[in-house]
Amino acid sequence: MRFIVAIDGTAGSGKGTIGRAISNHYNFKYLDTGLLYRAVAFNLRSFSCDLTRISKKNILQAIQAINKNILELKELRENEIGEIASLIATKPFVRANLLVYQRDFANQKGGAVLDGRDIGTVVCPDADVKIFVNATESVRAQRRFNQFKEQNFETSYNEVLANLRKRDTQDRTRQIAPMVPSKDALLLDSSAISVQESLEIIILRINTELKKITLNS
């Protein structure tokens, strides 16, 4: 069975936590697509500090060098890497090459959960379930700040908030695959509800769609 859950949303909204939980609940494969762009940014940094001088050859090398170990590096969560990732995400060449990777992952048998910024609109517009998660800026900044503190990253709440606002602007205004909710997505505001409450809402939606597949098979 092929079943795709697309989870999009803003930074710090909790979409990653929700995505992993949904994956565990249904035993679906899980991919944080944002980490792909961060992995490319991490690999590109070894080529040059000047992104304007990065060649397509360098980008292809950076993409081909992505592996499970790199995707698990805590350095990928650093603000600097996030800023570079947001910039390279505007490059059509990068998006086109990572699109193939993401769609291959999504279409594997057994079900898949992907979270990112454009899963429901570009990567998997035919996903069985689409979710768009958001929360207020202050809540998202505090969550991200707490996460950095747990990981012993040196930063401040104000710095995190400023970076978050910058990322939001870049993601929403880029010409290619901007961050917008799919028209048929379930909109979820996680500002004042727990992860468990969010999961209950999404599981209800997924179960409804799974039942439709069972009835039609």
Short mmCIF file of N, CA and C in Angstrom, two decimals, residues 71-156:
data_model
loop_
_atom_site.label_atom_id
_atom_site.label_comp_id
_atom_site.label_asym_id
_atom_site.label_seq_id
_atom_site.Cartn_x
_atom_site.Cartn_y
_atom_site.Cartn_z
N LEU A 71 22.53 13.29 8.03
CA LEU A 71 21.20 13.74 8.42
C LEU A 71 20.99 13.69 9.93
N GLU A 72 21.83 12.96 10.64
CA GLU A 72 21.71 12.85 12.09
C GLU A 72 22.65 13.79 12.85
N LEU A 73 23.46 14.57 12.13
CA LEU A 73 24.40 15.50 12.77
C LEU A 73 23.64 16.62 13.48
N LYS A 74 24.00 16.89 14.72
CA LYS A 74 23.33 17.97 15.46
C LYS A 74 23.69 19.34 14.90
N GLU A 75 24.83 19.42 14.20
CA GLU A 75 25.24 20.69 13.60
C GLU A 75 24.25 21.20 12.55
N LEU A 76 23.45 20.29 12.00
CA LEU A 76 22.47 20.71 11.00
C LEU A 76 21.42 21.64 11.60
N ARG A 77 21.27 21.62 12.91
CA ARG A 77 20.25 22.43 13.58
C ARG A 77 20.74 23.85 13.90
N GLU A 78 22.00 24.13 13.64
CA GLU A 78 22.54 25.44 13.96
C GLU A 78 21.89 26.53 13.09
N ASN A 79 21.77 27.74 13.67
CA ASN A 79 21.15 28.85 12.95
C ASN A 79 21.85 29.14 11.62
N GLU A 80 23.18 29.10 11.64
CA GLU A 80 23.95 29.41 10.43
C GLU A 80 23.59 28.46 9.30
N ILE A 81 23.49 27.17 9.61
CA ILE A 81 23.14 26.18 8.60
C ILE A 81 21.71 26.41 8.12
N GLY A 82 20.82 26.75 9.05
CA GLY A 82 19.43 27.02 8.68
C GLY A 82 19.30 28.19 7.73
N GLU A 83 20.09 29.24 7.96
CA GLU A 83 20.05 30.41 7.10
C GLU A 83 20.56 30.08 5.69
N ILE A 84 21.65 29.30 5.63
CA ILE A 84 22.20 28.90 4.32
C ILE A 84 21.18 28.01 3.60
N ALA A 85 20.56 27.09 4.35
CA ALA A 85 19.58 26.18 3.76
C ALA A 85 18.41 26.95 3.16
N SER A 86 17.96 27.99 3.86
CA SER A 86 16.84 28.78 3.37
C SER A 86 17.22 29.52 2.09
N LEU A 87 18.47 29.93 2.00
CA LEU A 87 18.94 30.63 0.79
C LEU A 87 19.06 29.68 -0.40
N ILE A 88 19.66 28.52 -0.18
CA ILE A 88 19.84 27.60 -1.31
C ILE A 88 18.52 26.97 -1.73
N ALA A 89 17.53 27.00 -0.82
CA ALA A 89 16.21 26.46 -1.16
C ALA A 89 15.52 27.30 -2.22
N THR A 90 16.03 28.51 -2.46
CA THR A 90 15.45 29.37 -3.50
C THR A 90 16.03 29.04 -4.88
N LYS A 91 17.06 28.20 -4.93
CA LYS A 91 17.72 27.87 -6.20
C LYS A 91 16.99 26.72 -6.90
N PRO A 92 16.47 26.95 -8.10
CA PRO A 92 15.72 25.92 -8.83
C PRO A 92 16.51 24.62 -9.01
N PHE A 93 17.80 24.73 -9.26
CA PHE A 93 18.62 23.55 -9.50
C PHE A 93 18.65 22.64 -8.27
N VAL A 94 18.74 23.26 -7.09
CA VAL A 94 18.76 22.49 -5.84
C VAL A 94 17.42 21.81 -5.64
N ARG A 95 16.34 22.56 -5.79
CA ARG A 95 15.01 22.03 -5.54
C ARG A 95 14.67 20.90 -6.51
N ALA A 96 15.07 21.07 -7.77
CA ALA A 96 14.76 20.06 -8.78
C ALA A 96 15.43 18.73 -8.46
N ASN A 97 16.68 18.78 -8.02
CA ASN A 97 17.41 17.55 -7.71
C ASN A 97 16.93 16.89 -6.42
N LEU A 98 16.56 17.69 -5.44
CA LEU A 98 16.05 17.12 -4.19
C LEU A 98 14.61 16.64 -4.34
N LEU A 99 13.90 17.19 -5.31
CA LEU A 99 12.52 16.78 -5.56
C LEU A 99 12.45 15.30 -5.92
N VAL A 100 13.37 14.85 -6.74
CA VAL A 100 13.41 13.44 -7.13
C VAL A 100 13.61 12.55 -5.90
N TYR A 101 14.55 12.94 -5.06
CA TYR A 101 14.85 12.19 -3.82
C TYR A 101 13.59 12.08 -2.95
N GLN A 102 12.90 13.20 -2.78
CA GLN A 102 11.72 13.23 -1.91
C GLN A 102 10.56 12.40 -2.47
N ARG A 103 10.33 12.49 -3.76
CA ARG A 103 9.23 11.74 -4.35
C ARG A 103 9.48 10.24 -4.34
N ASP A 104 10.73 9.85 -4.55
CA ASP A 104 11.07 8.43 -4.46
C ASP A 104 10.80 7.92 -3.05
N PHE A 105 11.14 8.73 -2.06
CA PHE A 105 10.90 8.35 -0.67
C PHE A 105 9.40 8.23 -0.39
N ALA A 106 8.64 9.20 -0.86
CA ALA A 106 7.20 9.25 -0.60
C ALA A 106 6.45 8.08 -1.21
N ASN A 107 6.89 7.62 -2.37
CA ASN A 107 6.15 6.60 -3.10
C ASN A 107 6.53 5.16 -2.76
N GLN A 108 7.35 4.98 -1.74
CA GLN A 108 7.70 3.61 -1.35
C GLN A 108 6.50 2.93 -0.70
N LYS A 109 6.49 1.62 -0.76
CA LYS A 109 5.38 0.85 -0.19
C LYS A 109 5.43 0.90 1.34
N GLY A 110 4.25 0.83 1.94
CA GLY A 110 4.18 0.78 3.40
C GLY A 110 3.81 2.08 4.05
N GLY A 111 3.73 3.16 3.29
CA GLY A 111 3.34 4.45 3.86
C GLY A 111 4.52 5.33 4.20
N ALA A 112 4.35 6.63 4.01
CA ALA A 112 5.43 7.57 4.29
C ALA A 112 4.87 8.88 4.83
N VAL A 113 5.64 9.47 5.74
CA VAL A 113 5.33 10.79 6.29
C VAL A 113 6.48 11.72 5.94
N LEU A 114 6.17 12.84 5.30
CA LEU A 114 7.19 13.82 4.96
C LEU A 114 6.78 15.17 5.54
N ASP A 115 7.72 15.86 6.16
CA ASP A 115 7.41 17.20 6.63
C ASP A 115 8.37 18.20 6.02
N GLY A 116 7.86 19.42 5.79
CA GLY A 116 8.68 20.45 5.18
C GLY A 116 7.90 21.73 5.00
N ARG A 117 8.12 22.39 3.86
CA ARG A 117 7.47 23.66 3.56
C ARG A 117 6.55 23.57 2.34
N ASP A 118 6.85 22.61 1.43
CA ASP A 118 6.08 22.55 0.18
C ASP A 118 5.69 21.12 -0.18
N ILE A 119 5.52 20.28 0.83
CA ILE A 119 5.21 18.87 0.56
C ILE A 119 3.83 18.72 -0.07
N GLY A 120 2.83 19.35 0.53
CA GLY A 120 1.47 19.22 0.03
C GLY A 120 1.19 19.99 -1.24
N THR A 121 2.02 21.00 -1.53
CA THR A 121 1.79 21.83 -2.71
C THR A 121 2.63 21.44 -3.91
N VAL A 122 3.87 20.98 -3.68
CA VAL A 122 4.80 20.72 -4.79
C VAL A 122 5.31 19.28 -4.80
N VAL A 123 5.86 18.83 -3.69
CA VAL A 123 6.49 17.51 -3.65
C VAL A 123 5.47 16.40 -3.82
N CYS A 124 4.40 16.45 -3.04
CA CYS A 124 3.36 15.41 -3.09
C CYS A 124 1.97 16.04 -3.14
N PRO A 125 1.63 16.69 -4.25
CA PRO A 125 0.31 17.32 -4.34
C PRO A 125 -0.84 16.33 -4.31
N ASP A 126 -0.52 15.03 -4.53
CA ASP A 126 -1.54 14.00 -4.49
C ASP A 126 -1.51 13.21 -3.18
N ALA A 127 -0.88 13.77 -2.14
CA ALA A 127 -0.80 13.09 -0.84
C ALA A 127 -2.19 12.75 -0.32
N ASP A 128 -2.29 11.63 0.38
CA ASP A 128 -3.58 11.20 0.91
C ASP A 128 -4.08 12.10 2.03
N VAL A 129 -3.16 12.60 2.83
CA VAL A 129 -3.50 13.52 3.92
C VAL A 129 -2.50 14.67 3.91
N LYS A 130 -3.02 15.90 3.99
CA LYS A 130 -2.17 17.08 4.03
C LYS A 130 -2.48 17.90 5.29
N ILE A 131 -1.42 18.27 5.98
CA ILE A 131 -1.55 19.04 7.21
C ILE A 131 -0.67 20.28 7.10
N PHE A 132 -1.15 21.42 7.57
CA PHE A 132 -0.30 22.61 7.67
C PHE A 132 -0.33 23.07 9.11
N VAL A 133 0.85 23.03 9.75
CA VAL A 133 0.96 23.35 11.18
C VAL A 133 1.57 24.74 11.35
N ASN A 134 0.98 25.53 12.25
CA ASN A 134 1.50 26.85 12.54
C ASN A 134 1.32 27.15 14.03
N ALA A 135 1.97 28.20 14.49
CA ALA A 135 1.83 28.67 15.87
C ALA A 135 2.29 30.11 15.89
N THR A 136 2.01 30.82 16.96
CA THR A 136 2.42 32.22 17.06
C THR A 136 3.94 32.32 17.07
N GLU A 137 4.46 33.47 16.66
CA GLU A 137 5.91 33.68 16.62
C GLU A 137 6.55 33.45 17.98
N SER A 138 5.93 34.00 19.03
CA SER A 138 6.52 33.90 20.37
C SER A 138 6.60 32.46 20.84
N VAL A 139 5.56 31.69 20.57
CA VAL A 139 5.56 30.28 20.97
C VAL A 139 6.62 29.51 20.20
N ARG A 140 6.70 29.76 18.91
CA ARG A 140 7.68 29.04 18.09
C ARG A 140 9.11 29.40 18.47
N ALA A 141 9.34 30.67 18.74
CA ALA A 141 10.69 31.11 19.12
C ALA A 141 11.10 30.50 20.46
N GLN A 142 10.16 30.43 21.40
CA GLN A 142 10.48 29.85 22.70
C GLN A 142 10.77 28.36 22.58
N ARG A 143 10.02 27.67 21.76
CA ARG A 143 10.26 26.24 21.54
C ARG A 143 11.65 26.02 20.95
N ARG A 144 11.99 26.81 19.94
CA ARG A 144 13.28 26.65 19.28
C ARG A 144 14.42 27.03 20.24
N PHE A 145 14.22 28.06 21.05
CA PHE A 145 15.23 28.48 22.02
C PHE A 145 15.46 27.38 23.05
N ASN A 146 14.37 26.78 23.54
CA ASN A 146 14.50 25.67 24.50
C ASN A 146 15.24 24.49 23.89
N GLN A 147 14.96 24.24 22.63
CA GLN A 147 15.63 23.14 21.92
C GLN A 147 17.13 23.40 21.83
N PHE A 148 17.50 24.62 21.52
CA PHE A 148 18.92 24.97 21.44
C PHE A 148 19.60 24.85 22.80
N LYS A 149 18.90 25.25 23.85
CA LYS A 149 19.46 25.15 25.20
C LYS A 149 19.74 23.69 25.56
N GLU A 150 18.80 22.81 25.22
CA GLU A 150 18.97 21.38 25.49
C GLU A 150 20.16 20.81 24.73
N GLN A 151 20.44 21.38 23.57
CA GLN A 151 21.54 20.90 22.73
C GLN A 151 22.84 21.67 22.99
N ASN A 152 22.80 22.55 24.00
CA ASN A 152 23.97 23.34 24.40
C ASN A 152 24.48 24.27 23.32
N PHE A 153 23.57 24.78 22.48
CA PHE A 153 23.94 25.78 21.48
C PHE A 153 23.86 27.16 22.13
N GLU A 154 24.88 27.98 21.92
CA GLU A 154 24.92 29.33 22.48
C GLU A 154 24.07 30.27 21.62
N THR A 155 23.00 30.80 22.18
CA THR A 155 22.14 31.73 21.48
C THR A 155 21.26 32.46 22.49
N SER A 156 20.43 33.35 22.03
CA SER A 156 19.49 34.07 22.91
C SER A 156 18.10 33.99 22.30
#
